[in-house]
Backbone as a printed PyTorch tensor [residue, N CA C, xyz], in Angstrom:
tensor([[[-14.2970,   0.8350,  10.6440],
         [-15.2030,   1.2930,   9.5980],
         [-14.9280,   0.5750,   8.2870]],

        [[-13.6580,   0.3990,   7.9410],
         [-13.3280,  -0.2510,   6.6690],
         [-13.7630,  -1.7070,   6.6840]],

        [[-13.5090,  -2.4250,   7.7970],
         [-13.9200,  -3.8270,   7.8610],
         [-15.4340,  -3.9610,   7.7620]],

        [[-16.1640,  -3.0600,   8.4040],
         [-17.6220,  -3.1010,   8.3300],
         [-18.0830,  -2.8640,   6.8950]],

        [[-17.4420,  -1.9350,   6.2020],
         [-17.8060,  -1.6370,   4.8150],
         [-17.5650,  -2.8720,   3.9410]],

        [[-16.4280,  -3.5790,   4.1350],
         [-16.1700,  -4.7970,   3.3620],
         [-17.2210,  -5.8580,   3.6630]],

        [[-17.5940,  -5.9910,   4.9390],
         [-18.6200,  -6.9570,   5.3150],
         [-19.9460,  -6.6130,   4.6370]],

        [[-20.3390,  -5.3340,   4.7220],
         [-21.5990,  -4.9140,   4.1140],
         [-21.5790,  -5.1070,   2.6090]],

        [[-20.4540,  -4.7650,   1.9910],
         [-20.3400,  -4.9270,   0.5410],
         [-20.4520,  -6.4060,   0.1650]],

        [[-19.7750,  -7.2740,   0.9180],
         [-19.8420,  -8.7090,   0.6460],
         [-21.2440,  -9.2560,   0.8430]],

        [[-21.9220,  -8.8140,   1.9080],
         [-23.2950,  -9.2510,   2.1610],
         [-24.2200,  -8.8060,   1.0460]],

        [[-24.0360,  -7.5590,   0.6180],
         [-24.8610,  -7.0290,  -0.4640],
         [-24.6400,  -7.8240,  -1.7410]],

        [[-23.3860,  -8.1000,  -2.0680],
         [-23.0910,  -8.8340,  -3.2990],
         [-23.6890, -10.2360,  -3.2630]],

        [[-23.6280, -10.8810,  -2.1080],
         [-24.2030, -12.2240,  -1.9910],
         [-25.7200, -12.1820,  -2.1760]],

        [[-26.3720, -11.2300,  -1.5320],
         [-27.8270, -11.1190,  -1.6670],
         [-28.2230, -10.7260,  -3.0870]],

        [[-27.4600,  -9.8260,  -3.6850],
         [-27.7470,  -9.4250,  -5.0610],
         [-27.5850, -10.6170,  -5.9940]],

        [[-26.6620, -11.5070,  -5.6870],
         [-26.4800, -12.7110,  -6.4910],
         [-27.7620, -13.5240,  -6.5670]],

        [[-28.5050, -13.5680,  -5.4660],
         [-29.7840, -14.2800,  -5.4800],
         [-30.7500, -13.6370,  -6.4610]],

        [[-30.7620, -12.3170,  -6.4920],
         [-31.6440, -11.5970,  -7.4070],
         [-31.2060, -11.8240,  -8.8420]],

        [[-29.9240, -11.7060,  -9.0950],
         [-29.3990, -11.8030, -10.4530],
         [-29.5460, -13.2110, -11.0080]],

        [[-29.3470, -14.2100, -10.1730],
         [-29.4160, -15.5840, -10.6560],
         [-30.8330, -16.0150, -11.0160]],

        [[-31.8330, -15.4350, -10.3770],
         [-33.2000, -15.8600, -10.6390],
         [-34.1810, -14.7330, -10.3420]],

        [[-34.1520, -13.6540, -11.0920],
         [-34.9540, -12.4870, -10.7460],
         [-36.4590, -12.6930, -10.7710]],

        [[-36.9880, -13.4290, -11.7340],
         [-38.4360, -13.5500, -11.8200],
         [-39.0020, -14.3680, -10.6710]],

        [[-38.3110, -15.3840, -10.2440],
         [-38.8120, -16.2050,  -9.1560],
         [-38.5540, -15.5650,  -7.8020]],

        [[-37.5600, -14.7180,  -7.7000],
         [-37.2180, -14.1290,  -6.4170],
         [-38.4070, -13.4450,  -5.7700]],

        [[-39.2140, -12.7240,  -6.5430],
         [-40.2870, -11.9460,  -5.9740],
         [-41.6660, -12.4760,  -6.3100]],

        [[-41.7510, -13.4270,  -7.2070],
         [-43.0480, -13.9160,  -7.6470],
         [-43.5360, -15.1050,  -6.8350]],

        [[-42.6460, -15.8170,  -6.2010],
         [-43.0470, -17.0130,  -5.4690],
         [-43.9730, -16.6760,  -4.3120]],

        [[-45.0640, -17.3970,  -4.2030],
         [-45.9680, -17.1990,  -3.0820],
         [-45.3700, -17.7180,  -1.7850]],

        [[-44.4490, -18.6520,  -1.8710],
         [-43.8850, -19.2490,  -0.6600],
         [-42.7580, -18.4020,  -0.0710]],

        [[-42.4830, -17.2340,  -0.6690],
         [-41.4430, -16.3300,  -0.1670],
         [-40.1320, -17.0750,   0.0660]],

        [[-39.6750, -17.7080,  -0.9620],
         [-38.4680, -18.5290,  -0.9190],
         [-37.2730, -17.7980,  -0.3090]],

        [[-37.1930, -16.4860,  -0.5190],
         [-36.0380, -15.7380,  -0.0220],
         [-36.3720, -14.8830,   1.1940]],

        [[-37.4050, -15.2580,   1.9380],
         [-37.7370, -14.5430,   3.1690],
         [-36.5300, -14.5500,   4.0920]],

        [[-36.2940, -13.4270,   4.7170],
         [-35.1560, -13.3240,   5.6250],
         [-33.8570, -12.9960,   4.9250]],

        [[-33.8640, -12.9810,   3.5990],
         [-32.6680, -12.6250,   2.8210],
         [-32.9290, -11.3340,   2.0620]],

        [[-34.0750, -11.2810,   1.3880],
         [-34.4870, -10.1130,   0.6190],
         [-35.8520,  -9.6840,   1.1480]],

        [[-35.9950,  -8.3970,   1.4450],
         [-37.2460,  -7.8770,   1.9880],
         [-37.9370,  -6.9890,   0.9610]],

        [[-39.2710,  -7.0350,   0.9630],
         [-40.0740,  -6.2090,   0.0590],
         [-41.2090,  -5.5760,   0.8580]],

        [[-41.9020,  -4.6490,   0.2180],
         [-43.0640,  -4.0170,   0.8420],
         [-44.0920,  -5.0830,   1.2290]],

        [[-44.2880,  -6.0700,   0.3720],
         [-45.2740,  -7.1190,   0.6260],
         [-44.7480,  -8.2550,   1.4890]],

        [[-43.4470,  -8.3590,   1.6320],
         [-42.8330,  -9.4160,   2.4330],
         [-41.6940,  -8.8180,   3.2660]],

        [[-42.0530,  -8.0130,   4.2870],
         [-41.0230,  -7.3460,   5.0780],
         [-40.4140,  -8.2060,   6.1770]],

        [[-40.9310,  -9.4170,   6.3510],
         [-40.3790, -10.2970,   7.3670],
         [-40.3610,  -9.6350,   8.7370]],

        [[-39.2530,  -9.7850,   9.4350],
         [-39.1390,  -9.2410,  10.7940],
         [-39.0850,  -7.7170,  10.8230]],

        [[-38.9670,  -7.0920,   9.6580],
         [-38.8640,  -5.6300,   9.5790],
         [-40.1930,  -4.9890,   9.1630]],

        [[-41.3200,  -5.5480,   9.5620],
         [-42.6240,  -5.0430,   9.1070],
         [-42.8660,  -3.5760,   9.4630]],

        [[-42.2490,  -3.0790,  10.5010],
         [-42.4190,  -1.6710,  10.8780],
         [-41.4390,  -0.7570,  10.1410]],

        [[-40.6240,  -1.3120,   9.2710],
         [-39.5920,  -0.5430,   8.5700],
         [-39.8990,  -0.3190,   7.0880]],

        [[-41.0410,  -0.7640,   6.6120],
         [-41.3410,  -0.7130,   5.1760],
         [-41.2310,   0.7020,   4.6170]],

        [[-41.9010,   1.6670,   5.2300],
         [-41.9190,   3.0350,   4.6840],
         [-40.5310,   3.6580,   4.6220]],

        [[-39.6730,   3.3040,   5.5490],
         [-38.3460,   3.9230,   5.5830],
         [-37.2590,   3.0910,   4.9020]],

        [[-37.6090,   1.9170,   4.3760],
         [-36.5700,   1.0680,   3.7860],
         [-36.8550,   0.5670,   2.3660]],

        [[-38.1200,   0.4010,   2.0010],
         [-38.4390,  -0.0580,   0.6370],
         [-38.1360,   1.0780,  -0.3430]],

        [[-37.2800,   0.8250,  -1.3330],
         [-36.9160,   1.8950,  -2.2690],
         [-38.0750,   2.2680,  -3.1900]],

        [[-38.0850,   3.5320,  -3.5960],
         [-39.1090,   4.0620,  -4.4970],
         [-38.4150,   4.5510,  -5.7610]],

        [[-38.9160,   4.1380,  -6.9140],
         [-38.3330,   4.5630,  -8.1950],
         [-39.3020,   5.4740,  -8.9280]],

        [[-38.7500,   6.5050,  -9.5540],
         [-39.5200,   7.3520, -10.4580],
         [-38.7400,   7.4630, -11.7600]],

        [[-39.4700,   7.5370, -12.8600],
         [-38.8390,   7.6040, -14.1800],
         [-39.3030,   8.8680, -14.8870]],

        [[-38.3380,   9.6160, -15.3980],
         [-38.6070,  10.7900, -16.2360],
         [-37.6940,  10.6750, -17.4470]],

        [[-38.2730,  10.2830, -18.5760],
         [-37.4590,  10.0820, -19.7760],
         [-36.4700,   8.9550, -19.5590]],

        [[-35.1810,   9.2460, -19.7100],
         [-34.1540,   8.2210, -19.5050],
         [-33.5200,   8.3270, -18.1170]],

        [[-34.0930,   9.1580, -17.2420],
         [-33.5590,   9.3540, -15.8930],
         [-34.4080,   8.5940, -14.8770]],

        [[-33.7560,   7.7350, -14.0970],
         [-34.4290,   6.9750, -13.0450],
         [-33.8890,   7.4600, -11.7060]],

        [[-34.8010,   7.8730, -10.8330],
         [-34.4170,   8.3190,  -9.4960],
         [-34.8720,   7.2660,  -8.4980]],

        [[-33.9600,   6.8530,  -7.6320],
         [-34.2620,   5.8870,  -6.5790],
         [-34.1160,   6.6140,  -5.2460]],

        [[-35.1750,   6.5440,  -4.4300],
         [-35.1610,   7.1750,  -3.1120],
         [-35.5080,   6.1380,  -2.0620]],

        [[-34.8680,   6.2650,  -0.9330],
         [-35.2630,   5.5110,   0.2430],
         [-35.5560,   6.5640,   1.3030]],

        [[-36.7520,   6.5590,   1.8470],
         [-37.1630,   7.5760,   2.8220],
         [-36.5310,   7.2790,   4.1810]],

        [[-35.2390,   7.4150,   4.2460],
         [-34.4350,   6.9560,   5.3730],
         [-33.4570,   8.0450,   5.7770]],

        [[-33.3590,   8.3050,   7.0580],
         [-32.3430,   9.2230,   7.5540],
         [-30.9550,   8.6360,   7.3350]],

        [[-29.9670,   9.4910,   7.3150],
         [-28.5920,   9.0440,   7.0700],
         [-27.7000,   9.5530,   8.2070]],

        [[-27.0920,   8.6210,   8.9250],
         [-26.1470,   8.9600,   9.9900],
         [-25.1190,   7.8420,  10.0750]],

        [[-23.9930,   8.1240,  10.6750],
         [-22.9080,   7.1380,  10.7610],
         [-23.3790,   5.7890,  11.3240]],

        [[-24.1800,   5.7660,  12.3840],
         [-24.5830,   4.4520,  12.9000],
         [-25.6800,   3.7430,  12.1020]],

        [[-26.4180,   4.4790,  11.2420],
         [-27.5550,   3.8570,  10.5470],
         [-27.8050,   4.5930,   9.2380]],

        [[-27.5390,   3.9010,   8.1300],
         [-27.6920,   4.5710,   6.8350],
         [-27.9010,   3.5750,   5.7010]],

        [[-28.3420,   4.0980,   4.5570],
         [-28.4820,   3.3010,   3.3420],
         [-27.1140,   3.2510,   2.6810]],

        [[-26.6300,   2.0520,   2.4520],
         [-25.2840,   1.8350,   1.9240],
         [-25.2540,   1.9020,   0.4000]],

        [[-26.3250,   1.4130,  -0.2380],
         [-26.2470,   1.2690,  -1.6860],
         [-27.6280,   1.2080,  -2.3190]],

        [[-27.7340,   1.7500,  -3.5100],
         [-28.8960,   1.5800,  -4.3870],
         [-28.4180,   0.8800,  -5.6520]],

        [[-29.2470,  -0.0160,  -6.1650],
         [-28.9190,  -0.7230,  -7.4020],
         [-30.1650,  -0.7810,  -8.2760]],

        [[-29.9580,  -0.6400,  -9.5570],
         [-31.0070,  -0.7550, -10.5650],
         [-30.7360,  -2.0490, -11.3210]],

        [[-31.6990,  -2.9790, -11.2950],
         [-31.5100,  -4.3050, -11.8830],
         [-32.6000,  -4.5580, -12.9250]],

        [[-32.1970,  -4.9450, -14.1230],
         [-33.1510,  -5.2700, -15.1780],
         [-33.9170,  -6.5340, -14.8500]],

        [[-35.0410,  -6.7450, -15.5150],
         [-35.8440,  -7.9520, -15.3040],
         [-35.0730,  -9.2220, -15.6370]],

        [[-34.0330,  -9.0900, -16.4650],
         [-33.2040, -10.2390, -16.8230],
         [-32.1080, -10.5010, -15.7950]],

        [[-32.0700,  -9.7170, -14.7160],
         [-31.0830,  -9.9180, -13.6670],
         [-29.7850,  -9.1670, -13.8720]],

        [[-29.6790,  -8.4100, -14.9430],
         [-28.4460,  -7.6600, -15.2040],
         [-28.4940,  -6.3390, -14.4470]],

        [[-27.4130,  -6.0490, -13.7200],
         [-27.3080,  -4.7830, -13.0010],
         [-27.0900,  -3.6750, -14.0230]],

        [[-28.0130,  -2.7180, -14.0550],
         [-27.9610,  -1.6200, -15.0160],
         [-27.1880,  -0.4260, -14.4770]],

        [[-27.2420,  -0.2230, -13.1650],
         [-26.5360,   0.8960, -12.5380],
         [-26.5290,   0.6810, -11.0310]],

        [[-25.5640,   1.2950, -10.3690],
         [-25.5170,   1.2180,  -8.9150],
         [-24.8030,   2.4330,  -8.3550]],

        [[-25.0490,   2.6870,  -7.0870],
         [-24.4050,   3.8120,  -6.4160],
         [-24.1820,   3.4460,  -4.9620]],

        [[-22.9620,   3.6260,  -4.4930],
         [-22.6360,   3.4470,  -3.0860],
         [-22.8520,   4.7810,  -2.3870]],

        [[-23.5220,   4.7260,  -1.2460],
         [-23.8320,   5.9280,  -0.4780],
         [-23.0200,   5.9440,   0.8090]],

        [[-22.8820,   7.1290,   1.3700],
         [-22.1520,   7.3240,   2.6200],
         [-23.0710,   8.0300,   3.6110]],

        [[-22.7850,   7.9350,   4.9010],
         [-23.6680,   8.5410,   5.9000],
         [-23.9140,  10.0350,   5.6900]],

        [[-23.0220,  10.7130,   5.0120],
         [-23.1790,  12.1470,   4.7580],
         [-24.0470,  12.4440,   3.5360]],

        [[-24.4060,  11.4220,   2.7540],
         [-25.2410,  11.5900,   1.5590],
         [-26.7250,  11.5720,   1.9260]],

        [[-27.5620,  11.9500,   0.9790],
         [-29.0000,  11.7040,   1.0720],
         [-29.2390,  10.3350,   0.4570]],

        [[-30.3060,   9.6710,   0.8720],
         [-30.6210,   8.3320,   0.3500],
         [-31.3550,   8.4510,  -0.9840]],

        [[-30.6790,   9.0870,  -1.9450],
         [-31.2330,   9.3240,  -3.2760],
         [-30.1540,   9.0320,  -4.3070]],

        [[-30.5090,   8.3020,  -5.3500],
         [-29.5920,   8.0240,  -6.4580],
         [-30.3000,   8.3660,  -7.7570]],

        [[-29.5730,   8.9980,  -8.6620],
         [-30.1200,   9.3390,  -9.9710],
         [-29.2840,   8.6270, -11.0240]],

        [[-29.9570,   7.8500, -11.8480],
         [-29.2830,   7.0950, -12.9010],
         [-29.7980,   7.5730, -14.2570]],

        [[-28.8920,   7.9030, -15.1450],
         [-29.2780,   8.2750, -16.5100],
         [-28.8270,   7.1590, -17.4370]],

        [[-29.7870,   6.5690, -18.1220],
         [-29.5170,   5.4610, -19.0280],
         [-29.7820,   5.9130, -20.4580]],

        [[-29.2580,   5.1620, -21.4170],
         [-29.5630,   5.4660, -22.8170],
         [-31.0690,   5.4080, -23.0480]],

        [[-31.6970,   4.3990, -22.4460],
         [-33.1470,   4.2400, -22.5370],
         [-33.6160,   3.5590, -21.2550]],

        [[-34.5650,   4.1530, -20.5770],
         [-35.0790,   3.5650, -19.3420],
         [-35.9300,   2.3440, -19.6720]],

        [[-35.7080,   1.2240, -18.9700],
         [-36.5460,   0.0410, -19.2070],
         [-37.9680,   0.2870, -18.7050]],

        [[-38.9230,  -0.4560, -19.2610],
         [-40.3240,  -0.3110, -18.8460],
         [-40.5740,  -0.9600, -17.4870]],

        [[-39.7670,  -1.9520, -17.1460],
         [-39.8930,  -2.5840, -15.8360],
         [-38.5080,  -2.9980, -15.3540]],

        [[-38.3370,  -2.9500, -14.0440],
         [-37.0380,  -3.2480, -13.4390],
         [-37.2060,  -3.3940, -11.9290]],

        [[-36.1340,  -3.7640, -11.2640],
         [-36.0810,  -3.8310,  -9.8100],
         [-35.1330,  -2.7530,  -9.3190]],

        [[-35.4150,  -2.2120,  -8.1300],
         [-34.4740,  -1.3280,  -7.4590],
         [-34.1980,  -1.9180,  -6.0850]],

        [[-32.9500,  -1.8160,  -5.6530],
         [-32.5820,  -2.3180,  -4.3330],
         [-32.0940,  -1.1760,  -3.4650]],

        [[-32.2620,  -1.3670,  -2.1820],
         [-31.7740,  -0.4360,  -1.1740],
         [-31.2100,  -1.2950,  -0.0520]],

        [[-29.9410,  -1.0890,   0.2710],
         [-29.3100,  -1.9020,   1.3100],
         [-29.0270,  -1.0380,   2.5270]],

        [[-29.6530,  -1.3660,   3.6490],
         [-29.4680,  -0.6450,   4.9110],
         [-28.4370,  -1.3860,   5.7540]],

        [[-27.5680,  -0.6320,   6.4070],
         [-26.5330,  -1.2830,   7.2130],
         [-27.1000,  -2.0000,   8.4370]],

        [[-28.3440,  -1.7320,   8.8090],
         [-28.9440,  -2.4200,   9.9500],
         [-30.1460,  -3.2890,   9.5870]],

        [[-30.8290,  -2.9580,   8.5010],
         [-32.0810,  -3.6420,   8.1810],
         [-32.0700,  -4.3290,   6.8140]],

        [[-30.8880,  -4.6900,   6.3590],
         [-30.7290,  -5.6150,   5.2470],
         [-31.1170,  -5.0760,   3.8640]],

        [[-31.3230,  -6.0180,   2.9320],
         [-31.5670,  -5.7120,   1.5220],
         [-33.0640,  -5.6430,   1.2350]],

        [[-33.4760,  -4.5220,   0.6520],
         [-34.8720,  -4.2970,   0.2800],
         [-34.9680,  -4.1520,  -1.2220]],

        [[-36.0310,  -4.6970,  -1.7940],
         [-36.2140,  -4.6510,  -3.2400],
         [-37.6390,  -4.2020,  -3.5580]],

        [[-37.7430,  -3.3330,  -4.5500],
         [-39.0490,  -2.9260,  -5.0750],
         [-39.0410,  -3.1550,  -6.5770]],

        [[-40.2120,  -3.4430,  -7.1090],
         [-40.3630,  -3.6660,  -8.5440],
         [-41.0550,  -2.4560,  -9.1580]],

        [[-40.5900,  -2.0400, -10.3230],
         [-41.1910,  -0.9110, -11.0250],
         [-41.6760,  -1.3820, -12.3860]],

        [[-42.8920,  -0.9770, -12.7530],
         [-43.4250,  -1.2320, -14.0980],
         [-44.1780,   0.0050, -14.5420]],

        [[-43.9290,   0.4180, -15.7940],
         [-44.6370,   1.6030, -16.2990],
         [-45.9230,   1.2060, -16.9850]]])
């Protein structure tokens, strides 16, 4: 279990690096430059049947941002992490989840940004990203 967690954490960090290094191009390119690395509702790649249960959903109430992934949680298959990333690529908040948790993260910031990315990393179906704009 520990080795798998290190592997998943390393994979997540590498994929997040792609987002952080070039956030605007990551999701805006029509050629889907990061297909197979980062999945979205509009570009689910081989996981087209997994969009509803893997693409993260963000809601904003004041300075509180809630990230949900409509995904069951069990030891063999669960959401490992949620991350809130600013449009400039800076990670604003993150939460590591465990199979016993719900796939929900609540982040309270000094001020919620008007637009941002949220990530959801599944231990079986990779890194998913959604964009939020108010």
